[in-house]
Amino acid sequence: MTTDLVKTVTGLFNEEKWTRATLNSYSIQNFKDLDVLIEQARAEGLAEQVREAANEHLKHTSNSIIALYLSGILALSRELVDDSNLVMLISIFMDNHKWNVVEFLSSRILEYGENKFALRTLGECYENRSENELKLEIWDRLVRVDYEEADIARALGEKREEAGDAVGAVDYYKRAIHRFVNKRQFNSVKELWDRLVDLSSDDIEFFFHVERRIAKNINGDRAAALLATLLPSCRARSDWDTSIEILKRVLAYESKNTAARKDIVECYREKYKDHSQLEEYLRISNLSQSWRGVHEAIADFEKHISFDTGNYVHHRTWGIGRIQAIKDDTFTIGFAGRPAHQMSLKMAIGALEVLASDHIWVLKLTEERAALAARVKADPAWALRTVIKSFGNAADMKRIKAELTPDVLTAGEWSRWNTEARSLLKKDPSFGNVADRVDVFTVRDKPISFEEKTYIKFKAEKNFFERARTLADLVAAKTAEPDSEWFVEMFSWFTTFVKGNPAGSETVVASWLLVQRIISAYPFLNPGGLPTFEELFARIDSVEETFARIEDPELKREFLAAVRRHAAGWRDVFVRLFFLAPVRYIVDELAEAGAWDELTGLVSTLLARYKEYRDAFVWMVRNLSGEKWLQERLAVSPEKLLIGMINLLDLTFRDIANKRDGAANRRTNRQVQEYLFEEGRLREFLMAADADAIIRLYSLLDDVKDLDPSIRIDLKQRIKERFPDFHFLGEPEAEKVSLGLLVTRASFEAKQRELKHLIDVEIPENSREIGEAMNKGDLRENAEYKAALEKQEMLKTAASRMQEEVQQAQIFNENEVRTDHIGFGTRVRLKNLGSSLTEEYVVLGPWESDPERNVISYLSPIGAALWNHAPGEEFVFKINENEFRYLVEAIERAEAKGGVV
């Protein structure tokens, strides 16, 4: 149906007389009037109809100003990638030098997020008007979103350098040099390299990174030439380690470079000028001789030079020693148990590992344990650096733990220290990961940026979803620099994944979702050319299988949200997915949309097919049983849910016994038991239900053979307390006893725990003992086996007897204690008429009996004699032919003095 607003827009199209010749009369106000029309369309929910009308008009009149503007702005407001109509509109006004309109249109685009075309155009506007400050601000924004723009980044660096802002200049030059490397423009790269050497020559890791990229994108000879220009500044500040590393890299590209070979010898002489054997080791390595391969010569020299008087060494058999003297080709080394042990240089190089003075093994040998432990606990970062550097600057947490416990830290101290250490390894910029090993850590000489640290971890991850989680964590931290080369490369990996794979696999879907999440945080990163979710969804062969294979929970949730927004049959999809992954979002969205038919079908299916959809059924019971709509709209009673849970409990017990899907059934069994018993849901229902419902539920529970007997007994006892005359199915009337075995609740629960420990701990432990004894040979002569069998018989007898006692026990109701006669739960004061002494007793049951505290059982001889006598009464009884005469002086509740009951 065509609305009045759409008719108005169509009328404007038909009346439009603007041409390129009349553009001079067009003002910004005309566009502001169209903005009013756009807001009206949004308010009336007609934005999409207006956009479609504009697009239709453009098919016939491609340069319609009104249609271009309406279509372009409405597309941006829908977060569509296509900005071609606004680009065309701006180009029309640029060709006619209408810079004020161009500025307005560019600014309107930027209201919806950073846009390379709009920023570049706005920069031209300010340049044409000689507004340099505004132009530089726009350029700064442009280079942060356009990762190919190198010339402007260089120009901004030059401006900062002219202004004396070296830090700012370095930042822009770094951006520019990476972009020129990508473009393979070596002259520009060399120019910026030289400037950066002058401004920031100590940022060695940066230069090495650029060098590697130059070698990859251009060639190694160019990389070596640039490295050589970095050497003088390092030598000038006596940084011999870096100088040597630079020369090694140069020689890796150009092994015949005689100048580099000569320079590295000079650097070694400076670094080891105090070494007693320097010249000797240079001579025997032939590092100065061109006929010897340079890399082999360097390896030999570095192996030899590590040996010097005072250095610590490690031998795989003798442990740690210290070089005491070197004479000619002979080393004298002091080991524990081998003082002054002599060894030739050749043997030493093959058998010994030189240890730095701060190697963790040396520290454990030379420092007091308490002092070292205190230092480790006070400075975890130092401890981590020490251990990691001790093993070639690469160690995982297993190695770190092995070095610190138990030699330095106790197990308890490690547990506390480990938490802080892991946090440091993750967040401290001085720690990084070894390439391709996400679990191995290294120490950085120069602090590493969070983005680079994340990138190294990203590259080391092999699992797709771990890579996705790594980038997602970086975005979530809100400290990411989206214009950094590290971030861009990780982001591009996923965008390329989406564009390069036409199928709708779980990795493509997950990549699309992650890219959308990042674009929502940084709109200017939108690469364009991505499929819509509708297009992507249409490629999926099986929604259920694809969804199940998405490993990340947050991506699963985002997939559901995308289905909800974009899929026409989303209700049906939600119901199908719930059986695979029951989550609250699915239920809430269906309920909010009033999809009661779908919810009714879902719940009915779960109630009927709980054996098939176990996880979904348990989730429904645990999370939805309290929802009013479940009972009121769908007529699902709590009893139905409990019946399903008890049946599922029995089913999982049987599957576990039959070794069918053990892990899954144990997990489900544990969840059902938590809900029914630990959370008390079954007990709560039984205490409020009528007798018929109790019979139905308890009868089901009683058939669950592997259920802990104490649970069944406890529920039975509670039912008896509520309904004293309640008769359980299968319980003969003859079993009813007038008094039975009376016990307190405390002793009943203690006996239950004792029975549970016997069944769950002692009997299984005995079974293991029998198994171990059987493995020791001839059973006829095996005393351990016989003893274990005897113990097994004893334990089974004890368990059987205890279980029978628990079943016969009746928990005494404390509210029924009477003080008009002696009974269970009373404290009685007696006068012994034979001795004239006063005696006090508490009358309880055999489980609570404690003669030393004068607590007696009502079943004992004295307890039976006391039973039912009233205050003032005299009574006589005999024990072992001895006669006793007592007068009952007073009777009171036992808890009045000590709370026995």
Tab-separated table of N, CA, C and O in Angstrom, residues 19 56 112-113 154 213 258 283 319 440 460 494 505 561 588 593 597 675 692 741 799 838:
chain	number	residue	atom	x	y	z
A	19	THR	N	19.709	19.993	-12.562
A	19	THR	CA	20.724	19.448	-13.477
A	19	THR	C	22.067	19.976	-13.030
A	19	THR	O	22.163	20.820	-12.139
A	56	GLU	N	14.469	2.846	-6.993
A	56	GLU	CA	13.712	2.623	-8.221
A	56	GLU	C	13.824	3.833	-9.148
A	56	GLU	O	13.994	3.688	-10.362
A	112	TYR	N	27.751	8.559	10.830
A	112	TYR	CA	27.441	7.143	10.963
A	112	TYR	C	28.701	6.293	11.145
A	112	TYR	O	28.638	5.064	11.088
A	113	GLY	N	29.830	6.943	11.377
A	113	GLY	CA	31.080	6.224	11.582
A	113	GLY	C	32.153	6.686	10.610
A	113	GLY	O	31.872	7.327	9.596
A	154	ARG	N	53.240	9.837	6.298
A	154	ARG	CA	54.589	10.409	6.281
A	154	ARG	C	54.532	11.923	6.436
A	154	ARG	O	55.314	12.507	7.207
A	213	ARG	N	59.987	-8.090	7.284
A	213	ARG	CA	58.953	-7.826	6.282
A	213	ARG	C	59.575	-7.357	4.961
A	213	ARG	O	59.089	-7.693	3.883
A	258	THR	N	82.421	-9.506	3.944
A	258	THR	CA	83.669	-9.456	4.736
A	258	THR	C	83.651	-8.320	5.753
A	258	THR	O	84.211	-8.448	6.853
A	283	ARG	N	91.090	-17.512	17.931
A	283	ARG	CA	92.045	-18.199	17.060
A	283	ARG	C	91.547	-19.586	16.670
A	283	ARG	O	91.523	-19.941	15.491
A	319	GLY	N	76.227	-32.879	38.470
A	319	GLY	CA	75.491	-31.699	38.915
A	319	GLY	C	76.207	-30.410	38.601
A	319	GLY	O	76.916	-30.288	37.586
A	440	VAL	N	54.301	-21.666	25.703
A	440	VAL	CA	55.707	-21.445	26.062
A	440	VAL	C	55.974	-19.943	26.088
A	440	VAL	O	55.671	-19.227	25.131
A	460	ALA	N	50.239	-18.544	17.124
A	460	ALA	CA	50.627	-19.835	17.689
A	460	ALA	C	49.446	-20.785	17.826
A	460	ALA	O	49.621	-22.004	17.838
A	494	PHE	N	40.110	-13.084	9.395
A	494	PHE	CA	38.718	-13.521	9.464
A	494	PHE	C	37.893	-12.968	8.299
A	494	PHE	O	37.014	-13.665	7.777
A	505	SER	N	29.927	-23.100	6.405
A	505	SER	CA	30.448	-23.943	7.479
A	505	SER	C	30.459	-23.171	8.793
A	505	SER	O	30.290	-21.955	8.830
A	561	ALA	N	21.026	-14.629	17.989
A	561	ALA	CA	20.512	-13.267	17.843
A	561	ALA	C	20.370	-12.894	16.370
A	561	ALA	O	19.393	-12.232	15.975
A	588	ASP	N	13.265	-17.225	26.254
A	588	ASP	CA	12.799	-15.850	26.496
A	588	ASP	C	12.302	-15.190	25.217
A	588	ASP	O	11.282	-14.491	25.218
A	593	ALA	N	7.830	-13.218	22.096
A	593	ALA	CA	7.148	-13.122	20.806
A	593	ALA	C	5.754	-13.770	20.840
A	593	ALA	O	5.053	-13.765	19.830
A	597	ASP	N	2.480	-21.712	20.838
A	597	ASP	CA	2.339	-22.998	20.139
A	597	ASP	C	3.693	-23.691	20.034
A	597	ASP	O	3.811	-24.908	20.259
A	675	TYR	N	19.499	-31.619	41.707
A	675	TYR	CA	18.178	-30.976	41.697
A	675	TYR	C	17.226	-31.664	42.673
A	675	TYR	O	16.565	-31.000	43.485
A	692	ASP	N	-1.714	-39.477	47.681
A	692	ASP	CA	-1.669	-40.163	46.386
A	692	ASP	C	-0.419	-39.782	45.599
A	692	ASP	O	0.242	-40.642	44.996
A	741	LEU	N	12.568	-48.520	67.010
A	741	LEU	CA	13.844	-48.013	67.490
A	741	LEU	C	13.799	-46.498	67.435
A	741	LEU	O	13.908	-45.902	66.360
A	799	ALA	N	27.511	-53.322	56.830
A	799	ALA	CA	26.650	-52.462	56.014
A	799	ALA	C	25.216	-52.977	56.026
A	799	ALA	O	24.257	-52.190	56.133
A	838	THR	N	21.707	-38.779	95.335
A	838	THR	CA	20.872	-38.337	94.220
A	838	THR	C	21.595	-38.643	92.913
A	838	THR	O	22.790	-38.366	92.773
